[in-house]
CSV table of C-alpha atoms and ligand atoms in Angstrom, one decimal:
chain,number,residue,atom,x,y,z
A,119,MET,CA,149.3,85.0,84.7
A,120,PRO,CA,151.3,84.0,87.9
A,121,ALA,CA,149.3,83.3,91.0
A,122,SER,CA,151.4,85.7,93.0
A,123,LEU,CA,153.1,88.9,91.7
A,124,SER,CA,155.3,89.6,94.7
A,125,THR,CA,157.6,86.7,93.9
A,126,CYS,CA,157.7,87.6,90.2
A,127,PRO,CA,161.1,88.9,88.9
A,128,LYS,CA,160.9,92.5,87.5
A,129,PRO,CA,161.6,91.7,83.8
A,130,GLN,CA,158.8,89.1,83.8
A,131,LEU,CA,156.5,91.7,85.3
A,132,GLU,CA,157.4,94.2,82.7
A,133,GLU,CA,156.8,91.7,80.0
A,134,LEU,CA,153.4,90.9,81.5
A,135,GLN,CA,152.6,94.6,81.7
A,136,SER,CA,153.2,95.2,78.0
A,137,ALA,CA,151.2,92.2,77.0
A,138,LEU,CA,148.3,93.3,79.2
A,139,ARG,CA,148.6,96.9,77.9
A,140,ALA,CA,148.2,95.6,74.4
A,141,GLN,CA,145.2,93.5,75.4
A,142,TYR,CA,143.7,96.5,77.2
A,143,GLN,CA,144.3,98.8,74.1
A,144,ARG,CA,142.3,96.3,72.0
A,145,HIS,CA,139.4,96.6,74.5
A,146,CYS,CA,139.6,100.4,74.3
A,147,GLU,CA,139.4,100.2,70.5
A,148,ALA,CA,136.3,98.0,70.6
A,149,ASN,CA,134.2,101.1,71.6
A,150,HIS,CA,132.4,99.2,74.4
A,151,ALA,CA,129.4,100.9,76.1
A,152,LEU,CA,128.8,98.4,78.9
A,153,ASP,CA,127.4,99.0,82.4
A,154,LEU,CA,127.6,96.7,85.4
A,155,THR,CA,126.7,99.3,88.0
A,156,ARG,CA,123.2,99.0,89.4
A,157,GLY,CA,121.2,96.0,90.4
A,158,LYS,CA,118.3,96.6,88.2
A,159,PRO,CA,116.1,93.8,86.8
A,160,SER,CA,116.5,93.3,83.0
A,161,THR,CA,113.6,94.1,80.6
A,162,ALA,CA,112.9,90.3,80.2
A,163,GLN,CA,112.5,90.1,84.0
A,164,LEU,CA,110.1,93.0,84.1
A,165,ASP,CA,108.2,91.4,81.2
A,166,LEU,CA,107.4,88.4,83.6
A,167,SER,CA,104.9,90.6,85.5
A,168,ASP,CA,103.2,92.3,82.6
A,169,ALA,CA,100.0,90.5,83.6
A,170,LEU,CA,99.7,93.2,86.3
A,171,ASP,CA,98.3,95.4,83.6
A,172,GLY,CA,94.5,94.9,83.5
A,173,ILE,CA,94.6,92.0,86.0
A,174,LEU,CA,91.7,93.6,88.0
A,175,ALA,CA,89.4,93.8,85.0
A,176,GLY,CA,87.5,96.6,86.6
A,177,ASN,CA,87.0,95.0,90.0
A,178,TYR,CA,88.5,97.3,92.6
A,179,ARG,CA,87.0,95.7,95.7
A,180,ALA,CA,89.3,94.3,98.4
A,181,GLU,CA,88.3,91.1,100.2
A,182,ASP,CA,86.6,93.1,102.9
A,183,GLY,CA,84.5,94.8,100.3
A,184,SER,CA,86.2,98.2,100.5
A,185,ASP,CA,86.8,100.2,97.3
A,186,CYS,CA,90.6,100.4,96.7
A,187,ARG,CA,90.2,103.5,94.6
A,188,ASN,CA,89.3,105.6,97.5
A,189,TYR,CA,91.4,107.2,100.3
A,190,GLY,CA,92.3,105.4,103.5
A,191,GLY,CA,93.7,102.1,104.7
A,192,LEU,CA,97.0,103.4,106.1
A,193,HIS,CA,98.2,99.9,107.1
A,194,GLY,CA,97.7,98.6,103.5
A,195,LEU,CA,95.3,95.9,102.2
A,196,PRO,CA,94.9,93.1,104.7
A,197,GLU,CA,95.4,90.4,102.1
A,198,LEU,CA,98.7,92.0,100.9
A,199,ARG,CA,99.8,92.4,104.5
A,200,GLN,CA,99.4,88.7,104.9
A,201,LEU,CA,101.6,88.1,101.9
A,202,GLY,CA,104.2,90.5,103.3
A,203,ALA,CA,104.0,88.7,106.6
A,204,THR,CA,104.7,85.4,104.9
A,205,LEU,CA,107.7,86.9,103.1
A,206,LEU,CA,109.1,88.3,106.4
A,207,GLY,CA,108.2,85.5,108.8
A,208,THR,CA,105.8,87.6,110.9
A,209,SER,CA,102.0,88.1,111.3
A,210,ALA,CA,99.8,90.3,109.2
A,211,GLU,CA,98.9,92.4,112.3
A,212,GLN,CA,102.6,93.2,112.7
A,213,THR,CA,103.1,94.0,109.0
A,214,ILE,CA,102.1,97.0,106.9
A,215,ALA,CA,102.1,97.3,103.1
A,216,GLY,CA,103.2,100.6,101.4
A,217,GLY,CA,104.1,102.1,98.1
A,218,SER,CA,106.7,101.1,95.6
A,219,SER,CA,109.8,101.6,97.6
A,220,SER,CA,111.0,99.9,100.8
A,221,LEU,CA,113.8,102.4,100.9
A,222,THR,CA,111.3,105.2,101.5
A,223,LEU,CA,110.0,103.2,104.5
A,224,MET,CA,113.6,102.8,105.8
A,225,TYR,CA,114.3,106.5,105.3
A,226,PHE,CA,111.1,107.4,107.2
A,227,THR,CA,111.9,104.9,110.0
A,228,LEU,CA,115.2,106.5,110.6
A,229,LEU,CA,113.9,110.0,110.3
A,230,PHE,CA,111.0,109.4,112.7
A,231,ALA,CA,113.3,107.5,115.1
A,232,LYS,CA,115.6,110.4,115.1
A,233,LEU,CA,113.1,113.2,115.4
A,234,PHE,CA,110.2,111.7,117.4
A,235,GLY,CA,111.3,108.3,118.7
A,236,LEU,CA,109.4,105.1,117.7
A,237,ALA,CA,107.6,102.5,119.9
A,238,GLY,CA,107.7,104.9,122.9
A,239,ALA,CA,111.5,105.2,122.8
A,240,PRO,CA,113.3,108.5,123.3
A,241,PRO,CA,114.2,110.2,120.0
A,242,TRP,CA,117.7,109.5,118.8
A,243,GLN,CA,118.5,113.2,118.6
A,244,LEU,CA,118.7,113.3,122.4
A,245,HIS,CA,122.1,111.6,122.0
A,246,ARG,CA,125.0,113.9,121.4
A,247,GLN,CA,125.9,111.9,118.3
A,248,PRO,CA,123.7,109.0,117.3
A,249,LYS,CA,125.6,106.2,115.6
A,250,ILE,CA,124.6,103.1,113.6
A,251,LEU,CA,126.6,99.9,113.1
A,252,CYS,CA,127.2,99.1,109.4
A,253,PRO,CA,128.5,95.7,108.3
A,254,VAL,CA,130.9,96.3,105.4
A,255,PRO,CA,130.9,96.0,102.5
A,256,GLY,CA,127.3,97.0,102.5
A,257,TYR,CA,124.5,98.8,100.6
A,258,ASP,CA,125.3,102.4,99.6
A,259,ARG,CA,121.8,103.7,100.0
A,260,HIS,CA,121.6,102.6,103.6
A,261,PHE,CA,124.7,104.7,104.2
A,262,ALA,CA,123.3,107.6,102.3
A,263,ILE,CA,120.3,107.7,104.6
A,264,CYS,CA,122.6,107.8,107.7
A,265,GLU,CA,124.8,110.5,106.1
A,266,ARG,CA,121.8,112.7,105.2
A,267,LEU,CA,120.3,112.4,108.8
A,268,GLY,CA,123.6,113.1,110.5
A,269,ILE,CA,123.9,109.6,112.0
A,270,GLU,CA,127.5,108.5,112.4
A,271,MET,CA,128.4,105.2,110.8
A,272,ILE,CA,130.6,102.6,112.6
A,273,THR,CA,131.8,99.8,110.4
A,274,VAL,CA,131.9,96.2,111.4
A,275,ALA,CA,133.4,93.5,109.2
A,276,MET,CA,131.1,91.2,107.3
A,277,ARG,CA,132.1,87.6,107.4
A,278,SER,CA,130.9,84.6,105.4
A,279,ASP,CA,128.2,83.9,108.1
A,280,GLY,CA,127.2,87.5,108.8
A,281,PRO,CA,128.6,90.5,110.7
A,282,ASP,CA,131.4,90.0,113.2
A,283,MET,CA,129.2,89.6,116.2
A,284,ASP,CA,132.0,89.8,118.8
A,285,ALA,CA,132.8,93.3,117.4
A,286,VAL,CA,129.1,94.3,117.5
A,287,GLU,CA,128.7,93.2,121.1
A,288,ALA,CA,131.9,94.9,122.2
A,289,LEU,CA,131.0,98.1,120.5
A,290,LEU,CA,127.5,98.1,122.1
A,291,ALA,CA,129.1,97.6,125.5
A,292,GLU,CA,131.5,100.5,125.2
A,293,ASP,CA,129.4,103.1,123.3
A,294,ASP,CA,126.0,104.2,124.5
A,295,GLU,CA,125.3,106.4,121.5
A,296,ILE,CA,124.7,103.4,119.2
A,297,VAL,CA,121.1,103.5,118.2
A,298,GLY,CA,120.9,100.9,115.5
A,299,MET,CA,122.4,98.4,113.1
A,300,TRP,CA,121.9,97.8,109.4
A,301,ASN,CA,121.4,94.3,108.1
A,302,VAL,CA,120.7,92.7,104.7
A,303,PRO,CA,120.4,89.2,106.2
A,304,LYS,CA,119.8,87.2,103.0
A,305,TYR,CA,121.9,87.4,99.9
A,306,SER,CA,123.5,90.5,101.3
A,307,ASN,CA,124.2,93.5,99.1
A,308,PRO,CA,126.9,93.2,97.9
A,309,THR,CA,128.6,90.0,99.4
A,310,GLY,CA,125.6,87.7,98.7
A,311,ILE,CA,126.1,85.9,102.0
A,312,THR,CA,123.2,84.8,104.2
A,313,TYR,CA,123.4,85.2,108.0
A,314,SER,CA,123.8,81.9,109.8
A,315,ASP,CA,121.3,80.8,112.5
A,316,ALA,CA,123.8,81.6,115.2
A,317,VAL,CA,124.3,85.2,113.9
A,318,VAL,CA,120.6,85.8,113.6
A,319,ARG,CA,120.1,84.6,117.2
A,320,ARG,CA,122.9,86.9,118.5
A,321,ILE,CA,121.4,89.9,116.7
A,322,ALA,CA,117.9,89.0,118.0
A,323,ALA,CA,119.4,89.2,121.5
A,324,LEU,CA,121.1,92.6,121.2
A,325,GLY,CA,118.2,94.7,122.6
A,326,PRO,CA,119.0,94.2,126.3
A,327,ARG,CA,122.7,95.0,125.6
A,328,ALA,CA,121.8,98.4,124.0
A,329,GLN,CA,120.3,101.7,125.0
A,330,PRO,CA,116.5,102.2,124.8
A,331,GLY,CA,115.5,103.1,121.2
A,332,PHE,CA,118.0,100.7,119.7
A,333,LEU,CA,116.6,99.4,116.4
A,334,VAL,CA,117.8,96.4,114.4
A,335,LEU,CA,117.2,97.4,110.7
A,336,TRP,CA,116.5,94.2,108.9
A,337,ASP,CA,116.3,94.9,105.1
A,338,ASN,CA,115.2,91.5,103.7
A,339,ALA,CA,115.2,92.8,100.1
A,340,TYR,CA,116.2,89.4,98.7
A,341,ALA,CA,114.0,87.1,100.9
A,342,VAL,CA,112.9,84.9,98.0
A,343,HIS,CA,115.5,85.6,95.4
A,344,ASP,CA,117.4,82.4,94.9
A,345,ILE,CA,119.7,81.9,91.9
A,346,ALA,CA,121.0,78.5,92.8
A,347,ALA,CA,118.7,75.4,92.7
A,348,LYS,CA,118.9,75.2,96.5
A,349,GLY,CA,118.6,78.6,98.1
A,350,ASP,CA,120.0,79.6,101.5
A,351,PRO,CA,117.7,79.2,104.6
A,352,LEU,CA,117.4,82.2,106.9
A,353,THR,CA,116.2,81.9,110.5
A,354,ALA,CA,113.1,84.1,111.1
A,355,ILE,CA,114.2,86.9,113.5
A,356,ALA,CA,110.8,88.1,114.6
A,357,PRO,CA,109.9,85.5,117.3
A,358,LEU,CA,113.5,85.4,118.7
A,359,ALA,CA,113.6,89.2,118.9
A,360,GLN,CA,110.2,89.4,120.5
A,361,ALA,CA,111.2,86.9,123.1
A,362,ALA,CA,114.5,88.8,123.9
A,363,GLY,CA,112.9,92.2,123.9
A,364,THR,CA,114.8,93.5,120.8
A,365,GLU,CA,113.1,96.0,118.5
A,366,VAL,CA,113.5,94.8,114.9
A,367,ALA,CA,112.3,96.8,111.9
A,368,GLN,CA,112.0,94.5,108.9
A,369,PHE,CA,111.6,95.6,105.3
A,370,ALA,CA,111.0,94.0,101.9
A,371,SER,CA,109.4,94.9,98.6
A,372,THR,CA,108.4,93.5,95.3
A,373,SER,CA,111.0,95.7,93.4
A,374,LYS,CA,112.9,92.6,92.3
A,375,ILE,CA,109.8,90.5,92.0
A,376,THR,CA,107.4,92.4,89.8
A,377,HIS,CA,108.0,95.8,88.3
A,378,ALA,CA,110.9,97.5,90.0
A,379,GLY,CA,109.5,101.0,89.8
A,380,ALA,CA,105.8,100.1,90.4
A,381,GLY,CA,105.7,97.5,93.1
A,382,VAL,CA,104.7,97.4,96.8
A,383,SER,CA,106.7,97.5,100.0
A,384,PHE,CA,106.5,96.0,103.4
A,385,MET,CA,107.5,96.9,106.9
A,386,ALA,CA,107.1,94.6,110.0
A,387,GLY,CA,108.0,94.9,113.6
A,388,SER,CA,106.5,94.8,117.1
A,389,GLN,CA,102.9,96.0,117.5
A,390,ALA,CA,104.2,99.2,119.2
A,391,LEU,CA,106.8,99.9,116.4
A,392,ILE,CA,104.2,99.4,113.6
A,393,GLU,CA,101.6,101.5,115.3
A,394,SER,CA,104.0,104.4,116.0
A,395,MET,CA,105.2,104.2,112.4
A,396,VAL,CA,101.6,104.3,111.1
A,397,GLU,CA,100.8,107.2,113.3
A,398,GLN,CA,103.8,109.2,111.8
A,399,LEU,CA,103.0,108.1,108.3
A,400,GLY,CA,99.5,109.3,108.7
A,401,ILE,CA,100.8,112.8,108.9
A,402,ALA,CA,102.6,112.4,105.6
A,403,MET,CA,99.8,110.7,103.6
A,404,ILE,CA,96.1,109.5,103.7
A,405,GLY,CA,96.9,106.0,102.4
A,406,PRO,CA,99.0,104.0,100.0
A,407,ASP,CA,98.2,103.0,96.4
A,408,LYS,CA,95.7,100.2,97.2
A,409,VAL,CA,94.8,99.7,93.6
A,410,ASN,CA,98.4,98.6,92.9
A,411,GLN,CA,98.3,96.6,96.1
A,412,LEU,CA,95.2,94.7,94.9
A,413,ARG,CA,96.9,94.1,91.5
A,414,HIS,CA,99.8,92.5,93.4
A,415,VAL,CA,97.6,90.3,95.5
A,416,ALA,CA,96.0,89.0,92.3
A,417,LEU,CA,99.3,88.3,90.6
A,418,LEU,CA,101.2,86.8,93.6
A,419,LYS,CA,98.6,84.7,95.3
A,420,ALA,CA,98.1,81.0,94.9
A,421,GLY,CA,101.6,80.0,93.6
A,422,GLY,CA,102.0,83.2,91.6
A,423,LEU,CA,105.0,84.3,93.6
A,424,ALA,CA,106.9,81.0,93.3
A,425,GLU,CA,106.3,80.9,89.6
A,426,LEU,CA,107.6,84.5,89.1
A,427,MET,CA,110.7,83.8,91.2
A,428,ALA,CA,111.4,80.7,89.1
A,429,GLY,CA,111.2,82.9,86.0
A,430,HIS,CA,113.7,85.4,87.5
A,431,GLN,CA,116.0,82.5,88.5
A,432,ALA,CA,116.1,81.2,84.9
A,433,LEU,CA,117.1,84.6,83.6
A,434,LEU,CA,119.6,85.5,86.3
A,435,ALA,CA,121.4,82.2,86.7
A,436,PRO,CA,123.2,82.2,83.3
A,437,ARG,CA,124.4,85.8,83.9
A,438,PHE,CA,125.9,84.9,87.4
A,439,ALA,CA,127.4,81.8,85.8
A,440,ALA,CA,129.1,83.9,83.2
A,441,VAL,CA,130.6,86.1,85.9
A,442,GLU,CA,131.8,83.1,87.8
A,443,GLU,CA,133.2,81.4,84.7
A,444,ALA,CA,135.3,84.5,83.8
A,445,LEU,CA,136.6,85.1,87.3
A,446,SER,CA,137.5,81.4,87.9
A,447,ALA,CA,139.2,81.2,84.4
A,448,HIS,CA,141.3,84.2,85.2
A,449,PHE,CA,141.8,84.1,88.9
A,450,SER,CA,141.4,80.6,90.3
A,451,GLY,CA,144.1,80.0,92.8
A,452,SER,CA,145.4,83.6,92.3
A,453,GLU,CA,146.1,86.1,95.1
A,454,LEU,CA,145.0,89.0,92.7
A,455,LEU,CA,141.3,88.6,93.3
A,456,SER,CA,138.8,86.9,95.6
A,457,TRP,CA,135.1,87.0,95.0
A,458,SER,CA,131.7,85.8,96.3
A,459,ARG,CA,129.7,82.9,94.9
A,460,PRO,CA,126.2,83.9,96.0
A,461,ASN,CA,123.2,81.5,95.9
A,462,GLY,CA,120.9,84.4,95.3
A,463,GLY,CA,120.4,88.1,95.2
A,464,TYR,CA,121.8,90.6,92.7
A,465,PHE,CA,125.5,91.0,93.2
A,466,VAL,CA,128.9,89.5,93.1
A,467,SER,CA,131.4,91.2,95.4
A,468,VAL,CA,135.1,91.1,94.5
A,469,ASP,CA,138.2,92.1,96.5
A,470,THR,CA,141.3,93.1,94.6
A,471,LEU,CA,144.8,93.4,96.1
A,472,PRO,CA,144.8,96.4,98.6
A,473,GLY,CA,145.0,99.8,96.8
A,474,VAL,CA,144.0,98.5,93.4
A,475,ALA,CA,140.2,98.8,93.2
A,476,SER,CA,139.9,102.4,92.2
A,477,ARG,CA,142.5,102.0,89.5
A,478,VAL,CA,140.5,99.0,88.1
A,479,VAL,CA,137.3,101.1,88.0
A,480,ALA,CA,139.2,103.9,86.2
A,481,LEU,CA,140.8,101.6,83.7
A,482,ALA,CA,137.4,99.9,83.0
A,483,ALA,CA,135.7,103.3,82.5
A,484,ALA,CA,138.3,104.4,80.0
A,485,ALA,CA,137.6,101.1,78.1
A,486,GLY,CA,133.8,101.8,78.0
A,487,VAL,CA,132.8,99.6,81.0
A,488,LYS,CA,131.0,101.4,83.8
A,489,LEU,CA,131.5,99.8,87.2
A,490,THR,CA,130.1,100.8,90.6
A,491,PRO,CA,132.7,103.4,92.0
A,492,ALA,CA,135.3,101.8,94.3
A,493,GLY,CA,134.4,102.8,97.8
A,494,ALA,CA,130.6,102.9,97.2
A,495,THR,CA,130.1,99.8,99.4
A,496,PHE,CA,131.5,101.6,102.4
A,497,PRO,CA,130.2,104.5,104.6
A,498,TYR,CA,131.3,107.9,103.3
A,499,ASN,CA,132.5,106.2,100.1
A,500,ARG,CA,135.7,105.3,101.9
A,501,ASP,CA,137.0,101.8,101.5
A,502,PRO,CA,140.1,102.0,103.7
A,503,ALA,CA,141.8,99.2,101.8
A,504,ASP,CA,140.6,100.3,98.3
A,505,ARG,CA,139.8,96.7,97.5
A,506,ASN,CA,136.1,96.1,97.1
A,507,ILE,CA,134.1,96.3,93.9
A,508,ARG,CA,130.4,95.4,93.4
A,509,LEU,CA,129.4,93.7,90.2
A,510,ALA,CA,125.7,93.7,89.2
A,511,PRO,CA,125.1,91.4,86.2
A,512,SER,CA,121.3,91.4,86.1
A,513,PHE,CA,120.5,94.2,83.7
A,514,PRO,CA,122.9,93.7,80.7
A,515,SER,CA,122.3,91.0,78.1
A,516,LEU,CA,124.2,87.7,78.7
A,517,GLU,CA,126.4,88.6,75.8
A,518,ASP,CA,127.3,91.9,77.3
A,519,VAL,CA,128.0,90.3,80.7
A,520,VAL,CA,130.5,88.0,79.0
A,521,SER,CA,132.2,91.0,77.2
A,522,THR,CA,132.2,93.1,80.3
A,523,MET,CA,133.9,90.4,82.3
A,524,GLN,CA,136.7,90.0,79.7
A,525,VAL,CA,137.4,93.8,80.1
A,526,PHE,CA,137.1,93.6,83.9
A,527,CYS,CA,139.5,90.7,84.2
A,528,CYS,CA,142.1,92.4,82.0
A,529,CYS,CA,141.8,95.6,84.1
A,530,VAL,CA,142.3,93.7,87.3
A,531,GLN,CA,145.4,92.0,86.0
A,532,LEU,CA,146.8,95.3,84.5
A,533,ALA,CA,146.2,97.3,87.6
A,534,SER,CA,147.7,94.6,89.8
A,535,VAL,CA,150.9,94.4,87.7
A,536,GLU,CA,151.2,98.2,87.5
A,537,GLN,CA,151.0,98.4,91.3
A,538,GLN,CA,153.5,95.7,91.8
A,539,LEU,CA,156.0,97.4,89.5
A,540,ALA,CA,155.3,100.8,91.2
A,541,ASN,CA,156.0,99.3,94.6
A,542,GLY,CA,159.3,97.8,93.4
B,733,PLP,C1,119.5,95.7,100.1
B,733,PLP,C2,118.5,96.5,99.3
B,733,PLP,N1,117.5,97.1,99.9
B,733,PLP,C3,116.6,97.9,99.2
B,733,PLP,C4,116.7,98.1,97.9
B,733,PLP,C5,115.8,99.0,97.2
B,733,PLP,O1,114.5,98.6,97.5
B,733,PLP,P1,113.2,99.3,97.0
B,733,PLP,O2,113.2,99.3,95.6
B,733,PLP,O3,112.1,98.6,97.6
B,733,PLP,O4,113.2,100.7,97.5
B,733,PLP,C6,117.8,97.5,97.2
B,733,PLP,C7,118.0,97.7,95.8
B,733,PLP,O5,119.0,97.5,95.2
B,733,PLP,C8,118.7,96.7,97.9
B,733,PLP,O6,119.8,96.1,97.3
């Protein structure tokens, strides 16, 4: 495959196209049923936490002697809040522990901020059109929350060290309807990058540049999720933000640590933010599932967390290596595809030539390989360049990841050649 198609003579391109079509046809005839769409842990990863079952052995008492089976404890178990605080680089007093989904806490945060205002700030709905800054490519479910709540999304380019902060600061200076900014600061979904110290510091200083009520949304879903032997460091934002007067809402969960559908979640922020959040949550519930919280404390305390994460790393690293191996074998030095090489998290982000990504996804689907829809990593499902595709290799078996990548690489090559021929 030539590194560049634009300099390739037409007859050579036509020859390439027919060879790739034949290869693609063979993939179609192989009756694949492969799926690289969602970043779910594999069954073997879930098995790592099966000790949760029965771990309490009938002892439902928390450290303070309270009975976890009963109502109450809106802030979550103190011992679990301490664990969440360690994960997020805050204090237990400024951290709450909730149910299985951090996404639920994010949704409530935006809903409450819009309807009622949080931490004494005016409600976002007082703005004619509240807007949130969204580094792209980004996480589709963050975008879905904004869309559902009628919050306009403004995209900002994601770079190798985090969002384009010049653009962020310029946008804040010119638009007083911007009420927040999404971030996945470590092993970002989907690019896998970790924000640099300089970027974290600039984000922590945004508060005074913005309108009252501005909220930095800091979704640290992959705080301890290293794939490489040496993980990325992330500067703790909480003390910096507190010193600068910037309100930051941090989130995390054990979804990719223990059982994805039966874990615990965390939210941290200033005392005022946390207390106003708890006040609102108290209308919606009497307390979280403290029995599950106690089970998590028992499993994760005293080195349990580190041991589990090493187990995940051992299962994930070969799958990510298989993706890297296939991509570099097919596209090293080629202009057809660029991709991320994350040190952790759940995703590899690829960029095709402009205008090619949706054709790649359609070709792969017809060959029995489900990929995340092109555009899903952008607000409103619109990738203006039609380039980005998110690959999630955690769930399929290693063998299936290898097969999927062969089909994927063939589809990228075929779609790129087709486009070059169509453009003359
Ligand atoms: C960045 C990010 N945040 C949050 C979640 C979901 O978190 P939870 O399961 O705690 O709702 C995911 C899952 O893929 C994610 O990638």
